[in-house]
Coordinates of C-alpha atoms and ligand atoms in Angstrom, one line a residue:
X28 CA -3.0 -84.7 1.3
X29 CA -1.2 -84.5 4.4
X30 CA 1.8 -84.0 3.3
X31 CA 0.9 -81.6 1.1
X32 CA -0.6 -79.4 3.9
X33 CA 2.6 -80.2 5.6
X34 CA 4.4 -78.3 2.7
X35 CA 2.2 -75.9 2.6
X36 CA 2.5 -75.2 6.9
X37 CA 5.9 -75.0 6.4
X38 CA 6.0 -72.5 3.2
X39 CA 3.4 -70.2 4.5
X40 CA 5.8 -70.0 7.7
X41 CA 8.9 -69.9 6.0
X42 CA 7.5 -66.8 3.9
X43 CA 6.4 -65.4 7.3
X44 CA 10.3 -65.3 8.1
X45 CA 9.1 -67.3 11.5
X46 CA 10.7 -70.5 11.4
X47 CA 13.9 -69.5 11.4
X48 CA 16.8 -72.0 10.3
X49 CA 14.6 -75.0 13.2
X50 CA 11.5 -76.1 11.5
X51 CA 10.2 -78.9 13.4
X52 CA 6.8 -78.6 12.1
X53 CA 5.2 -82.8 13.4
X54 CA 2.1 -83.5 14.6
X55 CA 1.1 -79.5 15.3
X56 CA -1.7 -79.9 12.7
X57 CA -3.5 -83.0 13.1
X58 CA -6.6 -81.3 14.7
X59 CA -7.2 -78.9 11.9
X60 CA -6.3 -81.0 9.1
X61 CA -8.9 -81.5 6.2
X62 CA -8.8 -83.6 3.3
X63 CA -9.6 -81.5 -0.1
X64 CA -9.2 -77.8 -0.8
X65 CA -8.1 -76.4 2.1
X66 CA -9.8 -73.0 2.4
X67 CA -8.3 -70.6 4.7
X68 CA -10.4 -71.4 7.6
X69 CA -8.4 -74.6 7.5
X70 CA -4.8 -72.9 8.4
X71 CA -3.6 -74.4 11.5
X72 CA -3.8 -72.1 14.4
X73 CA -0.5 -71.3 14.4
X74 CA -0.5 -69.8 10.7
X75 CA -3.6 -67.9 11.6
X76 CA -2.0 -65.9 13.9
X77 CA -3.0 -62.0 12.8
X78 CA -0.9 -59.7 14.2
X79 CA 2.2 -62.5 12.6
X80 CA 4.3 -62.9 15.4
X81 CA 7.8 -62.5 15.3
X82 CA 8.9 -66.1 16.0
X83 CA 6.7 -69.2 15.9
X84 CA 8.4 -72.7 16.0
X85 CA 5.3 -75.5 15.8
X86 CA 7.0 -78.3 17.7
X87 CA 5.6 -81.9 19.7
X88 CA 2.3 -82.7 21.0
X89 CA -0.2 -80.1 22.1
X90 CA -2.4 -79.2 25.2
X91 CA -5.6 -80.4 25.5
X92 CA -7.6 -77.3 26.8
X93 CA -10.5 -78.7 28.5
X94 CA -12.9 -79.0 31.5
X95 CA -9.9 -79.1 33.8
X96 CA -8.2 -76.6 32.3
X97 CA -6.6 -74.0 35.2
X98 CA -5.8 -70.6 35.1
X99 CA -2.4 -70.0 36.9
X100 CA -0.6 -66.9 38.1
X101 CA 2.1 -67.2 40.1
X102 CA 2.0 -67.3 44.4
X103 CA 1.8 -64.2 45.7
X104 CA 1.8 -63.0 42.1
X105 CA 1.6 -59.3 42.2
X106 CA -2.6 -57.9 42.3
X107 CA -1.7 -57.2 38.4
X108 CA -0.7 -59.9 37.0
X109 CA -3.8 -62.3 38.9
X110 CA -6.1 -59.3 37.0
X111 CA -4.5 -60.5 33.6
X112 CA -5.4 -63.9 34.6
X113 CA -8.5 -63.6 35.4
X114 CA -9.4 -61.3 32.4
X115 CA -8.2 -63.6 30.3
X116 CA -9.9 -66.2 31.8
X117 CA -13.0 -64.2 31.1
X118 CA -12.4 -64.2 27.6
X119 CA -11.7 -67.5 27.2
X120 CA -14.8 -68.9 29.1
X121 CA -17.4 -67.2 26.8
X122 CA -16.1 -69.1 23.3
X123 CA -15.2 -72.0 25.1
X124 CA -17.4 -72.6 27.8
X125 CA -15.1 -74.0 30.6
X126 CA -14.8 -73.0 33.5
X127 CA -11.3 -71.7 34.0
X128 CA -10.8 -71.2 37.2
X129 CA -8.4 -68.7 38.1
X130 CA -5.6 -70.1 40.9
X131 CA -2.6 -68.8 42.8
X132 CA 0.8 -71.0 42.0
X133 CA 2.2 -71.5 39.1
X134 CA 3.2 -75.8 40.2
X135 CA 1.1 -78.4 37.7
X136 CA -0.7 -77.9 34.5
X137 CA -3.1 -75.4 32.8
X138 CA -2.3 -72.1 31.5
X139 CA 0.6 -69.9 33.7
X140 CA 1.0 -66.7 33.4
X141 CA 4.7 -65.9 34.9
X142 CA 6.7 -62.2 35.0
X143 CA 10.6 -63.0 34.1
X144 CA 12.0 -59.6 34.7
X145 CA 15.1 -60.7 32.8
X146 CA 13.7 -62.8 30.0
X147 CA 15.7 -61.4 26.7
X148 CA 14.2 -59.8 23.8
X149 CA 10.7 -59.1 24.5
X150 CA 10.8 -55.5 25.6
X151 CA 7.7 -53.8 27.4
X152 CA 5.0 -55.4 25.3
X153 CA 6.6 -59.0 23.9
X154 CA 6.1 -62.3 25.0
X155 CA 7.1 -65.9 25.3
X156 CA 4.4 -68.6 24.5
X157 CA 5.0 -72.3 25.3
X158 CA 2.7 -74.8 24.6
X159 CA 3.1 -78.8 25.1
X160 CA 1.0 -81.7 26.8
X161 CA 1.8 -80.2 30.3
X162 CA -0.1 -76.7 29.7
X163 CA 0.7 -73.3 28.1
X164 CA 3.3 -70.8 29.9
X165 CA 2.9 -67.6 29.0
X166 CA 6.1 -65.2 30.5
X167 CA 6.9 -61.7 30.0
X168 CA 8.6 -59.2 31.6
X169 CA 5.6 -57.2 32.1
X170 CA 1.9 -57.1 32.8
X171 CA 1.2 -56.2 29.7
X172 CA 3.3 -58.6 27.6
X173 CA 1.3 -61.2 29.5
X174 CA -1.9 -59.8 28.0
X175 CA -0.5 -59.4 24.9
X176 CA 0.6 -63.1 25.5
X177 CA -3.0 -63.8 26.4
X178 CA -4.7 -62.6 23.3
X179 CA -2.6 -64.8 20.9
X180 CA -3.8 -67.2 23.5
X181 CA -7.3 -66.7 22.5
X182 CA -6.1 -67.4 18.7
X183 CA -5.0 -70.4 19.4
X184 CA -7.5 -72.5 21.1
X185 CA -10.7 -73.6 18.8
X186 CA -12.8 -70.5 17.7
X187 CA -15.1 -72.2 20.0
X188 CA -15.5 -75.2 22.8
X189 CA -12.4 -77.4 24.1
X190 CA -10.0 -79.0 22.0
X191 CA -6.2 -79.4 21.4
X192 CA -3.7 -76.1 20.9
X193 CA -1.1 -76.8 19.3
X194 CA 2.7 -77.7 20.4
X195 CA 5.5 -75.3 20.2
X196 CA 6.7 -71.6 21.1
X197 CA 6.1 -68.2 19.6
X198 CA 8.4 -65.4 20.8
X199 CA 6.9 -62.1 20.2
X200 CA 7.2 -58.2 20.7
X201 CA 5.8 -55.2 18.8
X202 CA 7.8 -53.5 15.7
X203 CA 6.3 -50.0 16.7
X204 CA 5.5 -48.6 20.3
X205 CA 2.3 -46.8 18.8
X206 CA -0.2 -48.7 17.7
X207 CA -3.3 -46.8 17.3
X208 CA -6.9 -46.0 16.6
X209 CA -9.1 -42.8 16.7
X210 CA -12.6 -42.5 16.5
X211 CA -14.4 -38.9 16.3
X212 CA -17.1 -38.6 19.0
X213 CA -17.5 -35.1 17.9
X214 CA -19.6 -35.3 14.3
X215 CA -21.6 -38.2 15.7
X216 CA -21.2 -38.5 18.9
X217 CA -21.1 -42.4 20.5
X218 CA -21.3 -44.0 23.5
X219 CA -18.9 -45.0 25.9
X220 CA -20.6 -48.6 25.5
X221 CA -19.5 -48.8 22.3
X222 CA -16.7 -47.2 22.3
X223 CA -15.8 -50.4 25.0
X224 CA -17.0 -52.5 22.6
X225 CA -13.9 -51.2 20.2
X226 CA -11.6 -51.3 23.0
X227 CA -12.2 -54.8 23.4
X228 CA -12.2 -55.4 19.2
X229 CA -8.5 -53.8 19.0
X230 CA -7.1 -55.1 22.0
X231 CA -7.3 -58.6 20.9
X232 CA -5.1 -57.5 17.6
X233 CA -2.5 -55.5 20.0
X234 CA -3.5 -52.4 19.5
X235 CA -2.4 -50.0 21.9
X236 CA -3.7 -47.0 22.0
X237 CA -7.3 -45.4 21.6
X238 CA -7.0 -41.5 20.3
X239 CA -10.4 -40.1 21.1
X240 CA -11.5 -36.8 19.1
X241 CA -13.6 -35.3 21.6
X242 CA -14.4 -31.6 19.9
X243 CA -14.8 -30.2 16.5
X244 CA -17.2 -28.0 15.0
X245 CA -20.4 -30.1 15.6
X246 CA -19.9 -30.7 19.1
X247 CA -18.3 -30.7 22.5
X248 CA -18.2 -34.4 24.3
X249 CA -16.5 -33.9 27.7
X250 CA -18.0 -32.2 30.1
X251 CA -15.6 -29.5 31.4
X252 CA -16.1 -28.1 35.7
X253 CA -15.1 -24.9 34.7
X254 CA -16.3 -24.4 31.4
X255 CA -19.6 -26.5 32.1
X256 CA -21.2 -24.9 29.0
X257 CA -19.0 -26.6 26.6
X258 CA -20.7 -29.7 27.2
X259 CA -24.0 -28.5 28.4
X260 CA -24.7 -26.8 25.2
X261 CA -22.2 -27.6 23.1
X262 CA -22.3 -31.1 23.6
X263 CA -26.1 -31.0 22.1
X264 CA -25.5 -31.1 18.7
X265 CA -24.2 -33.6 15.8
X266 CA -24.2 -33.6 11.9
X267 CA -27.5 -33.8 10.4
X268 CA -29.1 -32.2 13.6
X269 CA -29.5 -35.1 15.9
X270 CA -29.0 -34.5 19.5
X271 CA -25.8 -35.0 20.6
X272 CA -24.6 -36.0 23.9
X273 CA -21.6 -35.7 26.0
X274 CA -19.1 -38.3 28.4
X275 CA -19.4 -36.8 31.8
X276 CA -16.2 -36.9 33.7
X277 CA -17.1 -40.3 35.6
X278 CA -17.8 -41.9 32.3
X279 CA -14.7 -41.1 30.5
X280 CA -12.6 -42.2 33.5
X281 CA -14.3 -45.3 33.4
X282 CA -13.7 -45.6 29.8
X283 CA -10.1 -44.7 30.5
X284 CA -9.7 -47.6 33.4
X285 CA -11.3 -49.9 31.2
X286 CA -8.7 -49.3 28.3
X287 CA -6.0 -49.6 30.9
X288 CA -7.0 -52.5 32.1
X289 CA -6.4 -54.1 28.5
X290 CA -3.4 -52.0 28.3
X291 CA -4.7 -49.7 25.8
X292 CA -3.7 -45.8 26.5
X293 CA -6.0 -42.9 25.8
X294 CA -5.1 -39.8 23.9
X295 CA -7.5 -37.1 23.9
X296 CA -7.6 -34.5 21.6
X297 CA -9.4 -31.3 22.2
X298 CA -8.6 -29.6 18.3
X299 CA -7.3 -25.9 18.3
X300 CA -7.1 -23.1 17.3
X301 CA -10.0 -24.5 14.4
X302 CA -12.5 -26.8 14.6
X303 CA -14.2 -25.3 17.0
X304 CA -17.5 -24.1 16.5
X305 CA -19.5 -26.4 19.3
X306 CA -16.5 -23.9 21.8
X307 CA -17.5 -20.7 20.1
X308 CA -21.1 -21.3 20.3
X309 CA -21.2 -21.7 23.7
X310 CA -19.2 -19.0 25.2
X311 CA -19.8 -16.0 23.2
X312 CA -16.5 -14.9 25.2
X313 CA -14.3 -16.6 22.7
X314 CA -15.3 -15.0 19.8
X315 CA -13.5 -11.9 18.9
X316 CA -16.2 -9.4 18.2
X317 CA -18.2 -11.3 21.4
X318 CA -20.8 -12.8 19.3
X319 CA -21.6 -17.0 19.7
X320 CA -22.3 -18.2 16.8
X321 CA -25.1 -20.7 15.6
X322 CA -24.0 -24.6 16.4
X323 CA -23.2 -26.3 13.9
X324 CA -24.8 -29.6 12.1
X325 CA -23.3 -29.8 8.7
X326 CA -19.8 -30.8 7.2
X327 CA -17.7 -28.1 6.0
X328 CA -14.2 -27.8 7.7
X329 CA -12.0 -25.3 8.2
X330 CA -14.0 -22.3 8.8
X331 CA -13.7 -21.7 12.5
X332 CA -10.7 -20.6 14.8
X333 CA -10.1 -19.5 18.3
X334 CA -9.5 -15.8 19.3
X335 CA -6.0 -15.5 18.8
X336 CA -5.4 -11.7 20.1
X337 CA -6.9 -12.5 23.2
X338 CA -6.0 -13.1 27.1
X339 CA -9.4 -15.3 27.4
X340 CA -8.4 -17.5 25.2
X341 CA -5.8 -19.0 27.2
X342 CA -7.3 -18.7 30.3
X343 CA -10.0 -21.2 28.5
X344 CA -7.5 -23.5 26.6
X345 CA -5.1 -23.7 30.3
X346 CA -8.3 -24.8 32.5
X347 CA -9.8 -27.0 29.7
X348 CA -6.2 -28.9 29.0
X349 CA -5.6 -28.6 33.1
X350 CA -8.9 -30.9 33.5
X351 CA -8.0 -33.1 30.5
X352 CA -4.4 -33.8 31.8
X353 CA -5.9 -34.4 35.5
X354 CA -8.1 -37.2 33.8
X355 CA -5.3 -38.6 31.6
X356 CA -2.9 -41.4 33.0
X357 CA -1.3 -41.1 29.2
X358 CA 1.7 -39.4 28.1
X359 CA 0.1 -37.3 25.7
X360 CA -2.6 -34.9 24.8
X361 CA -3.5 -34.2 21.2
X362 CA -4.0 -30.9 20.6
X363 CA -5.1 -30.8 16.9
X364 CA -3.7 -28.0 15.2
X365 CA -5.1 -29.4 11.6
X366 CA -7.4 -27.6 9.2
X367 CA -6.9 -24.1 11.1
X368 CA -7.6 -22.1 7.5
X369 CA -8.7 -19.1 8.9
X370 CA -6.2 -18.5 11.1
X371 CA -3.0 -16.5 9.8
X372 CA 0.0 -18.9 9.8
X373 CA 1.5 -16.3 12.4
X374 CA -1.3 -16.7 14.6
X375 CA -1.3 -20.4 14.3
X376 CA 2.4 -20.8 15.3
X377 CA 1.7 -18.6 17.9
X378 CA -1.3 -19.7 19.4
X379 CA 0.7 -23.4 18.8
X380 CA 3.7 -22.1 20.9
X381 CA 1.1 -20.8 23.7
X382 CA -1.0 -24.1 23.6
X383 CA 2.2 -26.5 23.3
X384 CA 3.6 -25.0 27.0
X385 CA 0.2 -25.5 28.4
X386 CA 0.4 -29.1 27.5
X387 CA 3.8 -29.1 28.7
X388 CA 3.3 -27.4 32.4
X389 CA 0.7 -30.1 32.9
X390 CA 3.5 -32.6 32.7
X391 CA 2.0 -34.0 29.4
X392 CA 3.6 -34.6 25.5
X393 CA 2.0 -32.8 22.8
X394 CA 0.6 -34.8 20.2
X395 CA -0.6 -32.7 17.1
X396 CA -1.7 -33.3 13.6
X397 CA 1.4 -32.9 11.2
X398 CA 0.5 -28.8 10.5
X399 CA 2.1 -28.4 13.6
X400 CA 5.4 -29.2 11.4
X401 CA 5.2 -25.8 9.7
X402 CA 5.1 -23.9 13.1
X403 CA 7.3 -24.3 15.9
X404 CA 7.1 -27.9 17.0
X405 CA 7.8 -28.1 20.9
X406 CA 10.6 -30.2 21.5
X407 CA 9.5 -33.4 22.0
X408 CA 6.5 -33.3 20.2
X409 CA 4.8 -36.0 18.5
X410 CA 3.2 -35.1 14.8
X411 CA 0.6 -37.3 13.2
X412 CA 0.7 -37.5 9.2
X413 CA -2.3 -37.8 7.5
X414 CA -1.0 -36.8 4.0
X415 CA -1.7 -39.0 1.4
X416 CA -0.1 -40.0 -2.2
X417 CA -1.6 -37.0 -3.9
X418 CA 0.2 -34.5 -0.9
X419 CA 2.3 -32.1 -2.1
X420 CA 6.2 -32.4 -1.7
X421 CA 5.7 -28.9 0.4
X422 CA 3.4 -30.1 3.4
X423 CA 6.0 -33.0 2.7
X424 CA 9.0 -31.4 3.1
X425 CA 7.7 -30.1 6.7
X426 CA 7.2 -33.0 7.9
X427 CA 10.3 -34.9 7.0
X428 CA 12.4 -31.6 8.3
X429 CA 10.8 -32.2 11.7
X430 CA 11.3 -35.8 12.0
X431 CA 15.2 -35.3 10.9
X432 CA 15.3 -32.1 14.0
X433 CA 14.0 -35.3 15.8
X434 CA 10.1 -35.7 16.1
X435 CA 8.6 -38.7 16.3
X436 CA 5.9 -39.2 13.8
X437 CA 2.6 -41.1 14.0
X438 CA 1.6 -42.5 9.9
X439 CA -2.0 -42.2 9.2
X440 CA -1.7 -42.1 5.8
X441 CA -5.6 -41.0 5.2
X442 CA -5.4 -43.2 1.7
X443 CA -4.3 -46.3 3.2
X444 CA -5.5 -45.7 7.2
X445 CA -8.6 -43.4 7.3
X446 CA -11.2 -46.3 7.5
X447 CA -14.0 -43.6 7.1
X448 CA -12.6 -43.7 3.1
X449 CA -15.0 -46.0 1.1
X450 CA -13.5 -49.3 0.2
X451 CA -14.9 -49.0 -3.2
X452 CA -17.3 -46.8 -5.1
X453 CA -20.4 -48.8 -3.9
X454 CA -19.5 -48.3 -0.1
X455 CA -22.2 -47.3 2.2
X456 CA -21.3 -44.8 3.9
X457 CA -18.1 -43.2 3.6
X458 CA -16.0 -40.3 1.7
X459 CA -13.7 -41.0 -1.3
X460 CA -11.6 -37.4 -0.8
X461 CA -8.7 -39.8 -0.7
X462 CA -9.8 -42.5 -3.2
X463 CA -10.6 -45.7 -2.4
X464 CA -9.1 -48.1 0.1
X465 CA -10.0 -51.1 -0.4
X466 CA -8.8 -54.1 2.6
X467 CA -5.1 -55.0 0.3
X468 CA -4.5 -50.9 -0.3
X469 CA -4.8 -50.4 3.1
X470 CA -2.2 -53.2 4.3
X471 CA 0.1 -53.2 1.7
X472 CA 2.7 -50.5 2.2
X473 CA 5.3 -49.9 4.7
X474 CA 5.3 -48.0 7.5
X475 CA 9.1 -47.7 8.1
X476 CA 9.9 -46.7 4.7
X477 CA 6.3 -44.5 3.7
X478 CA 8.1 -40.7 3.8
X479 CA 11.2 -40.7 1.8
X480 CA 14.1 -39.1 4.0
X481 CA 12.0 -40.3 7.0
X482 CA 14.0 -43.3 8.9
X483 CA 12.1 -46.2 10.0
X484 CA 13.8 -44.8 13.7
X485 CA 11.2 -42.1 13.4
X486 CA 8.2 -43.7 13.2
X487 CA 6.7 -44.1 16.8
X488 CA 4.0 -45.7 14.7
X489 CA 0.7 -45.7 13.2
X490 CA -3.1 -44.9 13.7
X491 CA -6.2 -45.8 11.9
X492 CA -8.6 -42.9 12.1
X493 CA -12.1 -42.8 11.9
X494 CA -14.0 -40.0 11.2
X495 CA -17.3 -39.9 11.7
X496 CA -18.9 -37.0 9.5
X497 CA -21.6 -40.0 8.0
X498 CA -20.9 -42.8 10.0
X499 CA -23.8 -42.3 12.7
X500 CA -24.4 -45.9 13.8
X501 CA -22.5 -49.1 15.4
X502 CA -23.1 -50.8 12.3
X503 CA -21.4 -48.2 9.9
X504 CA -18.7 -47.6 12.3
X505 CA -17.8 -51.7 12.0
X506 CA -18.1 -51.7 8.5
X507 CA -15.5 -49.1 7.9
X508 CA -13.3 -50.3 10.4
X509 CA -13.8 -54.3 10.5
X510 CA -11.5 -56.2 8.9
X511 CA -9.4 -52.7 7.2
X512 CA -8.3 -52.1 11.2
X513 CA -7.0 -55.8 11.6
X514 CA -4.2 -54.5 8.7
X515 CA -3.6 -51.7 10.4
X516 CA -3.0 -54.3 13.8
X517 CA -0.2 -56.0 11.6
X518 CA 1.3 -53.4 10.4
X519 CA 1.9 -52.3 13.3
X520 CA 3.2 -55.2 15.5
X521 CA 4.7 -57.1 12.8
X522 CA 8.2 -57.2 12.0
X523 CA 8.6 -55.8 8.0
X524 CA 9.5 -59.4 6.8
X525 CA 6.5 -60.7 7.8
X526 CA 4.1 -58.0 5.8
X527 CA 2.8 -60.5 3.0
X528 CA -0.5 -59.6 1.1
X529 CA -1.3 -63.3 0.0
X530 CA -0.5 -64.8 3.8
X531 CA -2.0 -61.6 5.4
X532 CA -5.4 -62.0 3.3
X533 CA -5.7 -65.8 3.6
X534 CA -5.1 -64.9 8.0
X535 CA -7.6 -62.7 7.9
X536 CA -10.3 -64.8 6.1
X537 CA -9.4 -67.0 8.9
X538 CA -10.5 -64.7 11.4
X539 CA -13.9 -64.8 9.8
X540 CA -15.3 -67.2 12.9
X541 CA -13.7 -65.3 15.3
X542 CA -15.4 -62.0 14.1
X543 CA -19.0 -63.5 13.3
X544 CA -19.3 -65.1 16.8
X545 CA -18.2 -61.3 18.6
X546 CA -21.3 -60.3 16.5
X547 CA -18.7 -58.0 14.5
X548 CA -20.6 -56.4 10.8
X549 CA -17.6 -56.7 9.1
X550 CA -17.4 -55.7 5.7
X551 CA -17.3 -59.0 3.4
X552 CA -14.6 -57.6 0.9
X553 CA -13.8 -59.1 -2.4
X554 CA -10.1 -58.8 -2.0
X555 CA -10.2 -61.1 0.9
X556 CA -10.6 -65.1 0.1
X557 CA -13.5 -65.8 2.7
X558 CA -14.4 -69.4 3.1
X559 CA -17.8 -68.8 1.9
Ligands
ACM23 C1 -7.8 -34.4 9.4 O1 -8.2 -35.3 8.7 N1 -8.3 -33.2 9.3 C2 -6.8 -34.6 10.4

């Protein structure tokens, strides 16, 4: 039996592209090792690891994470890096139930956390993580690689209480820059609570960036100083005619902070020149002929656009992106630009040109839906695709043009990322506009060679949307997004060798502990071998 699982260790590892020509796979397993099937809640905790890492070498005796266990970063370690620590510490001490304490040095054994501004290979975001009977070194060459270091950390030690982690070293960095989620505050509107609560979800998979969709036609969700209306009224409405509700500026910067503090950036999105009803029917000023409109509750799109022809309009979009940039740490803002069908494609490129050296003048980087591509992307300029198998080789051709004149292009392909698409016909809640996605659709493509013509050098990376025209609650939101986000995670960080459906499923069934005891609804999928 053990040397079968041996076999087995080694094989799943091997077909991760891991181990390299050095497998020294002895005595890494010994804790996890069960006589009998081995369901996937048996891999040993180094072939659980979801995002796969880059490098993992299983080698010698392990570290016995316990009672005494210390938290070090290193004396006189910078005020960042003692944060990381003691973050981490923090999520270690809920599962576990030690104390961790955090300490300055990084002399004797426990965990270290350590910056090596030269270490090779790891860029902004990798890591080094050593493990042996002495303790666990964790080094990077940033504050952020350490976290990212942290939270395979977390993977490795027993889903709960002490216990061994293995021997041995994974080397690790990120195959894209831009790993992303959205969720839509707008049609339902949410909490900052729980969006923390998703923060905290992703950040543990290495995501990297939160895209927030804070307007559309149902609703306005920041509250603006100069256009305090926006919020004020059109904050107080939803689809299906619930109330609403808007971030005030205090809240989203703490929501922001928090984010950063797991080294997770923000992009806002304020959607122009459509999608924006909640704006229209607040300030009758924006309308053309002067008249507000009715807000808005249901779920049609495209129906809506700003005032092209006039001046007010970008006195309004200059002081609304001029508080959104003051607020935003990020490089970016999002500025939409998707669904704008009744606005003339002269007008769009237009009012695009107009909006884009707003964002620019604030000292920010356009993000915009991939429409943008067919007006005058500003250089620079960062489109997200949501096109899907059934696009036509038109809106296509747009997009690939742009990257090749050198934009940088986020994938969301909505029939493999949208996680508001049902997984199957029986999904509650959902939309099916772009088929079913079930968990292996969703993971099994690849990012770096989705758009013909479009070179891997192009993609800054990808983002799992989720709209939120019938998802109204915490426990619909997880549903969709829990465990089809976790693919998203991978595909993401993962170099392309390692993208495996049969070791990617069985990793994610082993996350199953991990996601029942953060109280997580995942959806229970059939494609995905659960242990029970
Ligand atoms: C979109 O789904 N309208 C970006």
């Amino acid at each position: 039996m053990r040397v079968l699982r041996l076999r087995r260790t080694l094989g799943t590892l091997l077909a991760l592209g891991v181990l390299g020509g050095s497998a020294s796979c002895t005595a890494a397993h010994g804790d996890d090792a069960r006589p009998g099937d081995d369901p996937p809640a048996a891999l040993a905790p180094f072939e659980r690891l979801l995002p796969a890492p880059l490098s993992v070498r299983a080698e010698g005796p392990g570290y016995s994470f316990g009672p005494g266990t210390v938290i070090r970063t290193g004396r006189g370690a910078d005020e960042e890096v003692r944060r990381v620590g003691e973050l981490l510490a923090e999520q270690l001490r809920g599962p576990s139930g030690l104390p961790l304490p955090v300490v300055d040095g990084v002399q004797g054994d426990g965990i270290r956390l350590g910056i090596d501004e030269e270490a090779e290979g790891l860029g902004e975001e990798g890591y080094r993580l050593e493990s042996g009977p002495g303790g666990i070194t964790l080094t990077a060459r940033t504050p952020a690689g350490l976290f990212r270091a942290g939270q395979t950390l977390r993977q490795l030690v027993p889903a709960a209480g002490p216990g061994t982690v293995p021997g041995g070293t994974v080397t690790d960095r990120p195959r894209f820059a831009y790993r992303g989620a959205m969720v839509d505050i707008a049609r339902h509107f949410f909490s900052v609570e729980q969006v923390k609560r998703y923060v905290d979800q992703l950040a543990q998979y290495k995501v990297n960036t939160l895209h927030l969709h804070l307007t559309d036609d149902q609703g306005w969700r920041l509250a603006v100083d100069s256009w305090p209306r926006l919020a004020e009224y059109g904050g107080g409405s939803e689809v299906g005619g619930g109330p609403g509700g808007h971030w005030t500026k205090d809240e989203y910067r703490e929501l922001v902070a928090y984010a950063g503090e797991r080294y997770v950036d923000v992009v806002p999105e304020i959607d122009m020149p459509g999608h924006v009803n909640a704006a229209l029917a607040s300030y009758a000023e924006l309308n053309c002929d002067g008249k507000a409109p009715e807000r808005y509750t249901g779920t049609k799109v495209g129906f809506s656009s700003l005032c092209i022809g006039k001046e007010r309009t970008y006195e309004f979009i200059d002081e609304v992106l001029g508080e959104l940039a003051a607020l935003t740490p990020g490089r970016y803002l999002h500025i939409g630009g998707d669904e704008a069908h009744v606005t003339p494609a002269a007008d769009y490129a237009a009012f695009m040109d107009r909006a884009q050296a707003v964002v620019g003048r604030y000292g920010k980087t356009v993000m915009g839906w991939h429409q943008l591509a067919a007006a005058r992307p500003a250089q620079g300029a960062v489109l997200q695709y949501w096109g899907h198998d059934k696009t036509s080789a038109a809106d296509r051709a747009a997009v690939v043009a742009a990257a090749k004149a050198g934009h940088r292009l986020v994938l969301s392909p909505a029939d493999r990322l949208y996680l508001d698409m049902k997984y199957e016909a029986a999904t509650k809640p959902g939309l099916a506009w772009a088929g079913y996605v079930p968990v292996r659709r969703a993971y099994s493509w690849n990012p770096g060679a989705y758009l013909a013509g479009v070179p891997e050098s192009a993609v800054l990376g990808v983002e799992a949307p989720l709209w939120t025209e019938n998802v109204a609650t915490r426990a619909d939101w997880e549903l969709m997004a829990f465990p089809r986000v976790l693919g998203l995670a991978e595909l993401g960080w993962s170099p392309a060798g390692a993208l495996d459906w049969a070791s990617y499923s069985r990793r994610l069934a082993a996350q199953e502990p991990r996601l029942d005891a953060q109280g997580i609804g995942f959806y229970r999928a059939p494609d995905v071998p659960w242990a029970q």
